[in-house]
């Protein structure tokens, strides 16, 4: 970051001395006012719950222009990556800053492929869960448990450990997600197959059985790989900020990623795809498109607590570019499976049409986000609703790691420790014990 020819002067009406604050600029996007010395100079904190106006770090990984609806991974537009690259190319890009050349691509694919198995002991963790445990509860446990197996890559300050842990996590997440699914349906786990692609291997671990050869459907394989690309990283969202804050204590990468999995689970964040599909199924069950108007009235009634899941975004005040690509992928998969008339897809498109013409949504700049169509395409592929967020976590693991490694590699980083505006009781004494 570089000092720009501008400064912010904070003045106080109560006569306190004003404070000059430096302004820094990046390469694109908003400048920042450096307030690191504010408390020392004024004895006051800034106040920004939800971090609406706060940059927590400098980063060179992902850039979002919410007004334009633009998303760049290391400068490359998501539309181009989703069209010309695969997920492992995107992982290499996010981790290293550049797309791989042919040799790097071959080596990276081989490295990930050769780390897809998990320690045989991992399966015994699952046995402690009820069969109907939510996969995200299982995954949060399994990812954290990885730190118990890889003592040779838990020192977050060792670049070689960070590199190995990154490969292990990217490689093993599909295996762990598939295991949590198989455990839930009482089927045997499927071991990874090194001759399959990353997405193809995941499809086989999910839907294959030891009883017969599993044929990977190339359209579904490509669709799933694109879904992984679309979810790979997204700047300083809630789960990435969680991973950064967790990792800032120096804990091991597996524990920090487990914290990200736990945060992503929430319906306001990665859990929105599951909540969105359930919302669509509820509307469908209660009358479908004919009932959309009634549902939208509920959404617009503040007291209902009902939100149009899969809509709205803290940063995008225009169409989420991932939602457009997800809708295209939806079309491709439904065509391939002969489900063009999927009622939920038709319902979702009708909901989108109504919302984009409705003053409530237009005035609040609410557009479909990545979660609006992702559930429909995952459901068509055969992924159960309660596993949608697990797929999101699988895909976002590389983003979390890239952001964590960027933070640890930043000589300026410190343990994250926000302050507060205290509104509780001033000092008081415990009443003397009654005689
Ligand atoms: C993800 O941060 C990321 O980058 C996240 C993510 C990623 O890749 O990591 O993009 C993934 O989490 C996508 C978002 C998934 N969540 C949902 O789809 C859940 C539904 N959306 C909302 O909960 C909401 O839009 C958020 C949480 C996504 C954003 O919330 P903000 O930025 O805090 O906005 P807000 O709640 O202040 O909303 C502004 C207004 C409010 O109305 P008013 O008080 O101004 O009258 O818009 C309303 C909100 O009530 N609003 C909605 C709405 N989202 C916002 N009203 C109805 N339905 C919605 N979905």
XYZ file of C-alpha atoms and ligand atoms in Angstrom:
495
model
C 0.000 0.000 0.000
C 1.193 3.549 -0.645
C 0.682 6.889 1.061
C -1.554 9.093 -1.116
C -1.411 12.867 -1.401
C -4.305 13.342 0.939
C -4.832 13.285 4.678
C -7.828 13.106 6.976
C -8.103 15.666 9.775
C -10.298 14.732 12.687
C -11.429 17.760 14.639
C -13.561 17.864 17.785
C -16.187 20.427 18.664
C -15.255 20.178 22.350
C -11.921 21.862 21.673
C -9.818 18.679 21.862
C -6.809 18.940 19.561
C -7.508 17.782 16.002
C -5.698 14.757 14.674
C -4.231 14.256 11.197
C -4.608 10.718 9.871
C -2.646 9.418 6.880
C -4.552 8.069 3.855
C -3.205 5.043 1.989
C -4.162 3.774 -1.448
C -4.016 0.322 -3.004
C -3.975 -0.479 -6.737
C -7.761 -0.402 -7.244
C -10.693 0.266 -4.912
C -11.268 2.643 -1.993
C -8.380 4.314 -0.168
C -8.082 3.764 3.588
C -7.678 6.142 6.508
C -4.995 4.751 8.798
C -6.432 4.941 12.331
C -3.867 2.696 14.004
C -2.616 5.592 16.160
C -6.069 7.063 16.840
C -6.496 5.612 20.344
C -2.983 6.664 21.388
C -3.630 10.182 20.051
C -7.240 10.675 21.187
C -8.036 8.054 23.822
C -11.013 7.092 21.651
C -11.862 4.052 19.534
C -13.667 3.976 16.208
C -17.037 2.218 16.301
C -17.989 -0.066 13.419
C -19.882 -3.249 14.460
C -20.249 -5.478 11.394
C -17.242 -3.677 9.873
C -19.309 -1.763 7.312
C -16.530 0.822 6.815
C -13.480 -1.037 8.097
C -10.599 -2.567 6.144
C -9.110 -5.232 8.401
C -6.013 -5.837 6.285
C -4.330 -5.193 2.991
C -4.649 -8.032 0.489
C -3.660 -8.816 -3.093
C -5.826 -11.899 -3.531
C -9.445 -11.047 -4.415
C -11.045 -7.781 -5.466
C -14.785 -7.106 -5.546
C -16.379 -4.037 -7.111
C -19.843 -4.231 -5.552
C -21.279 -1.435 -7.693
C -20.104 -2.960 -10.975
C -20.748 -6.542 -9.862
C -17.141 -7.425 -10.612
C -15.101 -10.216 -8.964
C -11.372 -10.683 -9.673
C -9.149 -13.488 -8.341
C -5.586 -12.122 -8.522
C -6.830 -9.723 -11.234
C -8.561 -12.330 -13.411
C -12.364 -11.879 -13.854
C -14.361 -14.775 -12.403
C -16.205 -15.181 -15.728
C -12.910 -15.956 -17.509
C -11.616 -18.303 -14.830
C -14.923 -20.197 -14.748
C -14.741 -20.580 -18.545
C -11.052 -21.183 -19.291
C -9.634 -22.732 -16.121
C -10.361 -25.549 -13.705
C -10.605 -25.428 -9.926
C -7.041 -26.630 -9.277
C -5.687 -23.956 -11.666
C -7.696 -21.482 -9.595
C -6.255 -22.914 -6.363
C -2.724 -22.504 -7.723
C -3.573 -18.924 -8.745
C -5.048 -17.969 -5.373
C -2.143 -19.515 -3.454
C 0.722 -18.316 -5.656
C -0.563 -15.182 -7.393
C -0.165 -16.461 -10.963
C -1.833 -19.121 -13.110
C 0.337 -22.255 -13.433
C 2.396 -22.958 -16.539
C 2.081 -26.459 -18.019
C 4.712 -28.032 -15.755
C 3.432 -26.260 -12.622
C -0.097 -27.363 -13.523
C 0.919 -31.005 -13.902
C 2.932 -30.977 -10.675
C 0.196 -29.249 -8.649
C -2.560 -31.567 -9.887
C -0.339 -34.573 -9.030
C 0.541 -33.190 -5.601
C -3.118 -32.637 -4.667
C -4.192 -35.984 -6.109
C -1.569 -37.797 -4.026
C -2.821 -36.262 -0.774
C -6.525 -37.047 -1.086
C -6.561 -39.967 1.364
C -7.088 -39.288 5.060
C -5.564 -41.205 7.951
C -7.507 -44.424 8.556
C -8.134 -43.262 12.125
C -10.281 -40.370 10.844
C -13.218 -42.706 10.194
C -13.507 -43.414 13.914
C -14.351 -39.750 14.636
C -17.491 -40.092 12.558
C -18.738 -43.023 14.652
C -19.206 -40.652 17.587
C -21.897 -38.724 15.652
C -25.540 -39.733 15.234
C -26.195 -40.824 11.650
C -28.519 -37.847 11.226
C -25.925 -35.309 12.434
C -25.764 -32.239 10.180
C -22.749 -32.678 7.859
C -21.436 -29.243 8.855
C -21.267 -30.381 12.492
C -19.310 -33.432 11.349
C -17.074 -31.403 9.035
C -16.244 -28.820 11.699
C -15.074 -31.707 13.884
C -13.174 -33.560 11.182
C -11.274 -30.503 9.908
C -10.204 -29.582 13.428
C -9.203 -33.195 14.037
C -6.762 -33.073 11.097
C -4.444 -31.049 13.341
C -4.065 -34.171 15.495
C -2.504 -36.081 12.603
C -0.152 -33.685 10.902
C 2.319 -32.453 13.507
C 4.787 -31.930 10.656
C 2.709 -29.091 9.222
C 1.149 -27.265 12.145
C 3.721 -24.497 12.613
C 1.929 -21.659 10.864
C 5.081 -19.518 10.907
C 7.011 -22.108 8.883
C 6.436 -21.454 5.133
C 7.075 -25.115 4.270
C 4.501 -26.200 6.882
C 2.025 -23.703 5.421
C 2.629 -25.077 1.933
C 2.145 -28.710 2.985
C -0.921 -27.895 5.121
C -2.461 -26.045 2.160
C -2.064 -29.071 -0.115
C -3.375 -31.435 2.550
C -6.475 -29.339 3.237
C -7.333 -28.752 -0.444
C -6.788 -32.445 -1.190
C -8.625 -33.883 1.807
C -11.719 -31.681 2.027
C -13.554 -33.593 -0.760
C -12.747 -36.871 0.995
C -14.019 -35.562 4.353
C -17.187 -34.061 2.846
C -17.943 -37.320 1.020
C -17.271 -39.297 4.224
C -19.725 -37.140 6.179
C -22.314 -37.826 3.455
C -21.682 -41.602 3.306
C -21.815 -41.814 7.103
C -25.221 -40.113 7.079
C -26.691 -42.586 4.577
C -25.038 -45.659 6.081
C -22.979 -46.490 3.000
C -19.285 -47.470 3.008
C -16.714 -44.748 2.403
C -15.229 -44.665 -1.096
C -11.468 -44.261 -1.279
C -10.154 -41.557 -3.658
C -9.165 -42.672 -7.166
C -6.001 -40.996 -8.462
C -6.966 -41.392 -12.120
C -9.970 -39.071 -11.719
C -10.140 -35.280 -11.783
C -10.666 -33.341 -8.545
C -14.401 -32.954 -9.221
C -14.753 -36.411 -10.774
C -13.089 -37.997 -7.762
C -15.501 -36.155 -5.462
C -18.531 -37.312 -7.479
C -17.331 -40.917 -7.246
C -16.636 -40.680 -3.488
C -20.133 -39.255 -3.069
C -22.232 -41.405 -5.375
C -20.097 -44.465 -6.131
C -20.369 -47.746 -4.210
C -18.011 -50.721 -3.943
C -20.619 -52.777 -5.815
C -20.043 -51.366 -9.297
C -17.872 -49.144 -11.456
C -18.896 -45.463 -11.176
C -19.055 -43.554 -14.440
C -18.331 -39.836 -13.997
C -20.773 -37.720 -16.027
C -18.529 -35.113 -17.728
C -21.256 -32.440 -17.712
C -21.790 -32.844 -13.967
C -18.015 -33.038 -13.440
C -17.497 -29.721 -15.246
C -20.490 -28.146 -13.482
C -19.169 -29.128 -10.071
C -15.676 -27.908 -10.922
C -17.184 -24.544 -11.915
C -19.196 -24.423 -8.676
C -15.919 -24.910 -6.788
C -14.298 -22.050 -8.769
C -17.213 -19.698 -8.045
C -16.936 -20.331 -4.302
C -13.137 -20.343 -4.022
C -12.555 -16.923 -2.441
C -14.380 -13.690 -1.748
C -12.241 -11.025 -0.044
C -12.767 -10.454 3.708
C -16.172 -12.148 4.182
C -17.249 -13.387 7.607
C -15.636 -16.833 7.450
C -12.394 -15.542 5.921
C -12.200 -12.861 8.600
C -12.780 -15.629 11.153
C -9.904 -17.661 9.723
C -7.622 -14.610 9.753
C -8.540 -13.690 13.326
C -8.199 -17.292 14.487
C -4.874 -17.748 12.682
C -3.550 -14.455 14.088
C -3.105 -16.187 17.454
C -0.559 -18.505 15.822
C -2.791 -21.559 15.999
C -2.281 -24.288 13.407
C -3.831 -23.990 9.909
C -6.249 -26.901 10.435
C -7.743 -25.264 13.563
C -8.055 -21.913 11.764
C -9.828 -23.529 8.790
C -12.140 -25.424 11.168
C -13.161 -22.021 12.581
C -13.954 -20.886 9.032
C -16.117 -23.969 8.466
C -18.056 -23.200 11.653
C -18.645 -19.567 10.635
C -19.648 -20.432 7.073
C -22.430 -22.675 8.406
C -24.579 -19.672 9.371
C -27.666 -18.977 7.179
C -26.627 -15.338 6.672
C -23.421 -16.635 5.068
C -22.634 -19.987 3.474
C -25.687 -21.637 5.003
C -27.864 -19.467 2.739
C -27.773 -22.007 -0.101
C -29.397 -24.641 2.123
C -31.844 -22.049 3.512
C -32.645 -20.868 -0.034
C -33.474 -24.359 -1.292
C -35.645 -24.996 1.765
C -37.379 -21.650 1.111
C -38.077 -22.610 -2.518
C -39.411 -26.025 -1.454
C -41.667 -24.388 1.153
C -43.104 -21.984 -1.441
C -43.529 -24.866 -3.885
C -45.292 -26.951 -1.240
C -47.612 -24.048 -0.372
C -48.792 -23.391 -3.928
C -45.700 -22.524 -5.979
C -45.592 -19.555 -8.351
C -49.208 -18.694 -7.550
C -48.119 -18.001 -3.963
C -45.016 -15.944 -4.763
C -46.846 -12.643 -4.273
C -47.948 -13.662 -0.790
C -44.432 -14.762 0.093
C -42.931 -11.516 -1.150
C -45.348 -9.558 1.013
C -44.031 -11.501 4.008
C -40.460 -10.680 3.011
C -41.317 -6.975 2.825
C -43.020 -7.073 6.201
C -40.254 -6.260 8.667
C -42.065 -8.043 11.492
C -42.203 -11.343 9.629
C -38.460 -11.969 9.984
C -38.705 -13.624 6.551
C -35.872 -12.903 4.125
C -35.532 -13.839 0.476
C -32.617 -16.210 0.994
C -29.974 -16.072 -1.712
C -30.662 -12.357 -2.198
C -28.734 -9.344 -0.976
C -25.070 -8.841 -0.161
C -22.936 -6.581 2.008
C -20.683 -5.687 -0.907
C -22.598 -6.379 -4.132
C -25.100 -3.613 -4.812
C -25.456 -5.029 -8.295
C -25.868 -8.527 -9.642
C -23.401 -11.006 -8.053
C -21.407 -12.203 -11.101
C -21.303 -15.664 -9.551
C -25.111 -15.846 -9.548
C -25.179 -15.296 -13.330
C -22.604 -18.056 -13.880
C -24.439 -20.319 -11.434
C -27.694 -19.803 -13.343
C -25.919 -20.782 -16.576
C -24.507 -23.882 -14.883
C -27.994 -24.650 -13.611
C -29.328 -24.549 -17.176
C -26.555 -26.846 -18.443
C -27.056 -29.447 -15.700
C -30.863 -29.436 -15.910
C -30.636 -29.820 -19.723
C -28.163 -32.698 -19.340
C -30.456 -34.435 -16.853
C -33.651 -33.739 -18.781
C -34.925 -31.559 -15.931
C -35.431 -28.373 -17.976
C -38.867 -28.050 -16.429
C -37.572 -28.365 -12.876
C -40.324 -26.552 -10.931
C -37.898 -25.088 -8.390
C -35.730 -23.587 -11.130
C -38.792 -22.039 -12.742
C -39.939 -20.791 -9.336
C -36.493 -19.293 -8.605
C -36.439 -17.474 -11.950
C -39.941 -16.121 -11.272
C -38.898 -14.973 -7.792
C -35.851 -13.245 -9.261
C -37.949 -11.546 -11.950
C -40.471 -10.253 -9.405
C -37.778 -9.110 -6.962
C -35.774 -7.249 -9.602
C -38.897 -5.254 -10.529
C -40.048 -4.616 -6.948
C -39.331 -1.234 -5.344
C -38.459 -2.873 -1.990
C -35.579 -4.787 -3.575
C -34.616 -2.166 -6.136
C -34.369 0.589 -3.526
C -32.216 -1.619 -1.316
C -30.099 -2.846 -4.246
C -30.888 -6.464 -3.447
C -29.846 -8.890 -6.178
C -29.367 -12.652 -6.343
C -26.084 -13.743 -4.754
C -23.993 -16.875 -5.187
C -26.394 -18.890 -3.019
C -29.575 -18.253 -4.991
C -29.112 -20.811 -7.768
C -26.351 -22.980 -6.312
C -28.800 -25.105 -4.344
C -30.906 -25.923 -7.399
C -27.929 -27.136 -9.420
C -26.479 -29.097 -6.488
C -29.852 -30.738 -5.827
C -30.066 -31.693 -9.533
C -26.593 -33.267 -9.290
C -27.924 -35.322 -6.364
C -26.240 -33.497 -3.489
C -28.541 -33.447 -0.429
C -29.657 -30.009 0.788
C -27.886 -30.324 4.126
C -24.581 -30.866 2.320
C -24.731 -27.674 0.203
C -22.751 -25.656 2.739
C -20.250 -28.511 2.999
C -19.617 -28.104 -0.729
C -19.201 -24.362 -0.175
C -16.667 -25.078 2.601
C -14.821 -27.554 0.373
C -14.469 -24.923 -2.348
C -13.681 -22.006 -0.009
C -10.873 -23.876 1.784
C -8.333 -22.631 -0.758
C -9.457 -19.023 -0.261
C -9.239 -19.320 3.500
C -5.736 -20.780 3.252
C -4.532 -18.186 0.747
C -5.822 -15.361 2.957
C -4.379 -16.952 6.121
C -0.986 -17.443 4.491
C -1.035 -13.863 3.165
C -1.671 -12.586 6.686
C 1.047 -14.720 8.295
C 3.441 -13.670 5.545
C 2.745 -9.963 6.253
C 5.495 -8.635 8.564
C 3.011 -6.038 9.896
C 0.445 -8.580 11.121
C -0.445 -8.727 14.810
C -2.878 -10.796 16.799
C -6.352 -9.403 16.129
C -7.794 -7.851 19.267
C -10.695 -5.382 18.736
C -11.861 -3.086 21.591
C -15.424 -2.080 22.609
C -17.757 0.664 23.734
C -18.574 -0.469 27.291
C -22.188 0.081 28.299
C -22.275 -2.169 31.374
C -22.171 -1.419 35.086
C -19.348 0.788 36.473
C -17.287 -0.685 39.345
C -19.377 -1.793 42.304
C -18.729 -3.969 45.375
C -20.239 -7.305 46.238
C -22.693 -6.624 49.082
C -21.268 -7.671 52.466
C -22.562 -11.115 53.368
C -25.698 -10.812 55.521
C -24.838 -11.808 59.091
C -22.577 -15.163 1.231
O -19.542 -11.499 2.440
C -19.450 -12.327 1.466
O -18.729 -12.094 0.503
C -20.297 -13.582 1.607
C -20.316 -14.487 0.391
C -18.988 -15.165 0.153
O -18.770 -15.591 -0.996
O -18.235 -15.340 1.149
O -20.696 -13.751 -0.764
C -21.325 -15.632 0.583
O -22.678 -15.207 2.418
C -23.657 -14.551 0.354
C -24.853 -14.005 1.188
C -25.731 -15.196 1.555
N -26.794 -14.802 2.490
C -28.078 -14.737 2.121
O -28.480 -14.913 0.968
C -29.038 -14.483 3.266
C -30.022 -13.387 2.864
N -29.299 -12.128 2.724
C -29.291 -11.242 3.880
O -29.319 -11.842 5.119
C -28.369 -10.049 3.706
O -28.572 -9.561 2.453
C -26.877 -10.233 3.928
C -26.576 -10.841 5.247
C -26.300 -11.072 2.844
C -26.249 -8.842 3.857
O -26.728 -8.154 4.932
P -26.273 -6.611 5.219
O -25.195 -6.194 4.317
O -26.053 -6.488 6.689
O -27.506 -5.811 4.753
P -28.728 -5.461 5.663
O -29.182 -6.681 6.430
O -28.421 -4.227 6.417
O -29.866 -5.183 4.546
C -30.107 -3.893 4.054
C -31.625 -3.845 3.907
C -32.378 -4.165 5.197
O -33.629 -3.528 5.105
P -33.811 -2.055 5.836
O -33.430 -2.264 7.299
O -32.858 -1.131 5.118
O -35.260 -1.709 5.649
O -32.058 -4.865 2.966
C -32.871 -5.802 3.637
C -32.623 -5.648 5.122
O -33.768 -6.048 5.875
N -32.459 -7.128 3.163
C -33.284 -8.100 2.810
C -32.458 -9.151 2.389
N -31.185 -8.785 2.518
C -31.183 -7.544 2.999
N -34.635 -8.169 2.791
C -35.152 -9.326 2.360
N -34.438 -10.383 1.934
C -33.085 -10.329 1.939
N -32.386 -11.377 1.534
